[in-house]
Amino acid sequence: MECIFCKIIVGEIPAKLIYDRNEVIAFDDINPQAPTHLLIVPKKHFENAGEIAESDAEILAEMFRVAKELAKGRGLSGYRTVFNTGAEAGQSVFHAHLHLIGGRAFGWPPG
Ligand code: 5GP
Ligand code: ZN
């Protein structure tokens, strides 16, 4: 098994777990881009968000519910949720994950 997030899910690689229920876990990003930077990750391996949608869209909905719950728990009045798909868009880990980032102001458009 080469996938780094699959290894985190089975406990082979440590991570700061924030949430673990049903089909989804969340942990702190190792290289945070904002005061809150969590990764919300399906326990089952999918390459990207589109693949989750095609295979089991309810997991996608659960991921966004978890984002809402965790953002509320941290008192974030606004937050950004991002799926990068493909290397050109900045995806570097090919196990689908939803970035939840907040705690500072963000510019638009993104770089
Ligand atoms: P992507 O670039 O694929 O959208 O996001 C991958 C994210 O995973 C990056 O923000 C990166 O910092 C994070 N990341 C990469 N390896 C690890 C790791 O071993 N542990 C944790 N917690 N985050 C990681
Ligand atoms: Zn994986």
mmCIF file of C-alpha atoms and ligand atoms in Angstrom:
data_model
loop_
_atom_site.group_PDB
_atom_site.id
_atom_site.type_symbol
_atom_site.label_atom_id
_atom_site.label_comp_id
_atom_site.label_asym_id
_atom_site.label_seq_id
_atom_site.Cartn_x
_atom_site.Cartn_y
_atom_site.Cartn_z
ATOM 1 C CA MET A 1 0.000 0.000 0.000
ATOM 2 C CA GLU A 2 1.652 3.209 -1.160
ATOM 3 C CA CYS A 3 -1.073 5.709 -0.318
ATOM 4 C CA ILE A 4 -0.054 8.014 2.518
ATOM 5 C CA PHE A 5 -3.654 8.786 3.561
ATOM 6 C CA CYS A 6 -4.588 5.087 3.595
ATOM 7 C CA LYS A 7 -1.618 4.642 5.947
ATOM 8 C CA ILE A 8 -2.898 7.428 8.205
ATOM 9 C CA ILE A 9 -6.361 5.803 8.206
ATOM 10 C CA VAL A 10 -4.993 2.448 9.416
ATOM 11 C CA GLY A 11 -2.683 4.153 11.930
ATOM 12 C CA GLU A 12 0.587 3.279 10.195
ATOM 13 C CA ILE A 13 1.516 6.959 9.925
ATOM 14 C CA PRO A 14 0.616 9.287 12.809
ATOM 15 C CA ALA A 15 -1.635 12.286 12.316
ATOM 16 C CA LYS A 16 -3.443 14.710 14.599
ATOM 17 C CA LEU A 17 -6.917 13.191 14.338
ATOM 18 C CA ILE A 18 -9.735 15.666 14.798
ATOM 19 C CA TYR A 19 -12.718 13.551 13.752
ATOM 20 C CA ASP A 20 -13.389 9.864 13.129
ATOM 21 C CA ARG A 21 -16.913 8.641 12.483
ATOM 22 C CA ASN A 22 -18.755 6.581 9.890
ATOM 23 C CA GLU A 23 -17.035 6.862 6.495
ATOM 24 C CA VAL A 24 -14.880 9.899 7.205
ATOM 25 C CA ILE A 25 -11.882 11.040 9.224
ATOM 26 C CA ALA A 26 -10.335 14.488 9.578
ATOM 27 C CA PHE A 27 -6.844 15.445 10.670
ATOM 28 C CA ASP A 28 -4.593 18.501 10.757
ATOM 29 C CA ASP A 29 -2.719 19.266 7.540
ATOM 30 C CA ILE A 30 1.010 18.783 8.130
ATOM 31 C CA ASN A 31 1.754 22.081 6.351
ATOM 32 C CA PRO A 32 -1.082 24.419 7.391
ATOM 33 C CA GLN A 33 -1.904 27.393 5.179
ATOM 34 C CA ALA A 34 -4.146 29.090 7.753
ATOM 35 C CA PRO A 35 -4.813 28.898 11.522
ATOM 36 C CA THR A 36 -7.317 26.122 10.759
ATOM 37 C CA HIS A 37 -6.273 23.742 8.003
ATOM 38 C CA LEU A 38 -7.884 20.324 8.239
ATOM 39 C CA LEU A 39 -8.132 17.533 5.723
ATOM 40 C CA ILE A 40 -11.466 15.704 5.590
ATOM 41 C CA VAL A 41 -10.867 12.298 4.088
ATOM 42 C CA PRO A 42 -13.031 9.292 3.138
ATOM 43 C CA LYS A 43 -11.792 6.076 4.749
ATOM 44 C CA LYS A 44 -12.254 4.308 1.435
ATOM 45 C CA HIS A 45 -9.652 5.116 -1.203
ATOM 46 C CA PHE A 46 -10.884 7.288 -4.078
ATOM 47 C CA GLU A 47 -8.525 9.226 -6.306
ATOM 48 C CA ASN A 48 -10.503 12.463 -6.389
ATOM 49 C CA ALA A 49 -13.841 14.088 -5.617
ATOM 50 C CA GLY A 50 -15.391 13.152 -8.957
ATOM 51 C CA GLU A 51 -14.713 9.499 -8.251
ATOM 52 C CA ILE A 52 -16.466 9.751 -4.900
ATOM 53 C CA ALA A 53 -19.454 11.405 -6.584
ATOM 54 C CA GLU A 54 -19.690 8.644 -9.173
ATOM 55 C CA SER A 55 -19.284 5.846 -6.658
ATOM 56 C CA ASP A 56 -21.006 7.014 -3.451
ATOM 57 C CA ALA A 57 -22.224 10.606 -3.450
ATOM 58 C CA GLU A 58 -23.466 10.325 0.147
ATOM 59 C CA ILE A 59 -19.825 10.242 1.308
ATOM 60 C CA LEU A 60 -19.313 13.580 -0.426
ATOM 61 C CA ALA A 61 -22.306 14.998 1.418
ATOM 62 C CA GLU A 62 -20.958 13.617 4.698
ATOM 63 C CA MET A 63 -17.604 15.308 4.067
ATOM 64 C CA PHE A 64 -19.292 18.698 3.665
ATOM 65 C CA ARG A 65 -21.442 18.103 6.759
ATOM 66 C CA VAL A 66 -18.261 17.342 8.715
ATOM 67 C CA ALA A 67 -16.672 20.533 7.351
ATOM 68 C CA LYS A 68 -19.664 22.535 8.547
ATOM 69 C CA GLU A 69 -19.618 20.896 11.984
ATOM 70 C CA LEU A 70 -15.859 21.345 12.501
ATOM 71 C CA ALA A 71 -15.952 24.968 11.296
ATOM 72 C CA LYS A 72 -18.795 25.695 13.690
ATOM 73 C CA GLY A 73 -16.923 24.010 16.540
ATOM 74 C CA ARG A 74 -13.996 26.347 15.932
ATOM 75 C CA GLY A 75 -16.200 29.402 15.746
ATOM 76 C CA LEU A 76 -15.248 30.162 12.148
ATOM 77 C CA SER A 77 -17.591 32.728 10.643
ATOM 78 C CA GLY A 78 -16.316 31.867 7.172
ATOM 79 C CA TYR A 79 -14.181 29.127 5.771
ATOM 80 C CA ARG A 80 -13.004 27.708 2.490
ATOM 81 C CA THR A 81 -13.477 24.103 1.307
ATOM 82 C CA VAL A 82 -11.277 22.966 -1.557
ATOM 83 C CA PHE A 83 -10.836 19.796 -3.575
ATOM 84 C CA ASN A 84 -7.799 19.933 -5.849
ATOM 85 C CA THR A 85 -8.170 17.503 -8.746
ATOM 86 C CA GLY A 86 -5.096 16.645 -10.808
ATOM 87 C CA ALA A 87 -1.492 17.772 -10.496
ATOM 88 C CA GLU A 88 -2.108 20.904 -12.564
ATOM 89 C CA ALA A 89 -4.643 22.079 -9.998
ATOM 90 C CA GLY A 90 -2.216 21.366 -7.150
ATOM 91 C CA GLN A 91 -3.275 17.869 -6.112
ATOM 92 C CA SER A 92 -0.267 16.138 -4.569
ATOM 93 C CA VAL A 93 -1.937 13.290 -2.648
ATOM 94 C CA PHE A 94 -4.113 11.105 -4.857
ATOM 95 C CA HIS A 95 -6.489 9.980 -2.141
ATOM 96 C CA ALA A 96 -9.421 12.388 -2.285
ATOM 97 C CA HIS A 97 -9.503 14.966 0.502
ATOM 98 C CA LEU A 98 -11.439 18.109 1.253
ATOM 99 C CA HIS A 99 -9.315 20.966 2.590
ATOM 100 C CA LEU A 100 -11.083 22.956 5.313
ATOM 101 C CA ILE A 101 -9.213 26.214 5.801
ATOM 102 C CA GLY A 102 -10.145 29.196 7.897
ATOM 103 C CA GLY A 103 -9.146 31.615 10.581
ATOM 104 C CA ARG A 104 -7.803 34.330 8.295
ATOM 105 C CA ALA A 105 -9.041 36.364 5.318
ATOM 106 C CA PHE A 106 -8.561 34.820 1.878
ATOM 107 C CA GLY A 107 -8.082 36.467 -1.479
ATOM 108 C CA TRP A 108 -9.999 35.647 -4.630
ATOM 109 C CA PRO A 109 -9.182 34.428 -7.218
ATOM 110 C CA PRO A 110 -6.896 31.776 -5.717
ATOM 111 C CA GLY A 111 -3.310 31.593 -6.973
HETATM 112 P P1 5GP B 1 -3.272 18.434 -2.194
HETATM 113 O O1 5GP B 1 -2.023 19.183 -2.617
HETATM 114 O O2 5GP B 1 -3.239 17.019 -2.722
HETATM 115 O O3 5GP B 1 -4.546 19.144 -2.473
HETATM 116 O O4 5GP B 1 -3.204 18.366 -0.613
HETATM 117 C C1 5GP B 1 -2.410 17.447 0.058
HETATM 118 C C2 5GP B 1 -2.238 17.979 1.450
HETATM 119 O O5 5GP B 1 -1.770 16.926 2.267
HETATM 120 C C3 5GP B 1 -1.184 19.092 1.536
HETATM 121 O O6 5GP B 1 -1.795 20.265 2.065
HETATM 122 C C4 5GP B 1 -0.115 18.522 2.454
HETATM 123 O O7 5GP B 1 0.420 19.474 3.342
HETATM 124 C C5 5GP B 1 -0.845 17.431 3.190
HETATM 125 N N1 5GP B 1 -0.031 16.290 3.570
HETATM 126 C C6 5GP B 1 0.867 15.636 2.791
HETATM 127 N N2 5GP B 1 1.412 14.618 3.470
HETATM 128 C C7 5GP B 1 0.854 14.635 4.712
HETATM 129 C C8 5GP B 1 1.040 13.818 5.871
HETATM 130 O O8 5GP B 1 1.818 12.865 5.917
HETATM 131 N N3 5GP B 1 0.286 14.130 6.962
HETATM 132 C C9 5GP B 1 -0.599 15.176 6.958
HETATM 133 N N4 5GP B 1 -1.277 15.395 8.086
HETATM 134 N N5 5GP B 1 -0.798 15.955 5.878
HETATM 135 C C10 5GP B 1 -0.066 15.694 4.769
HETATM 136 ZN ZN ZN B 2 -5.607 5.976 -0.111
#
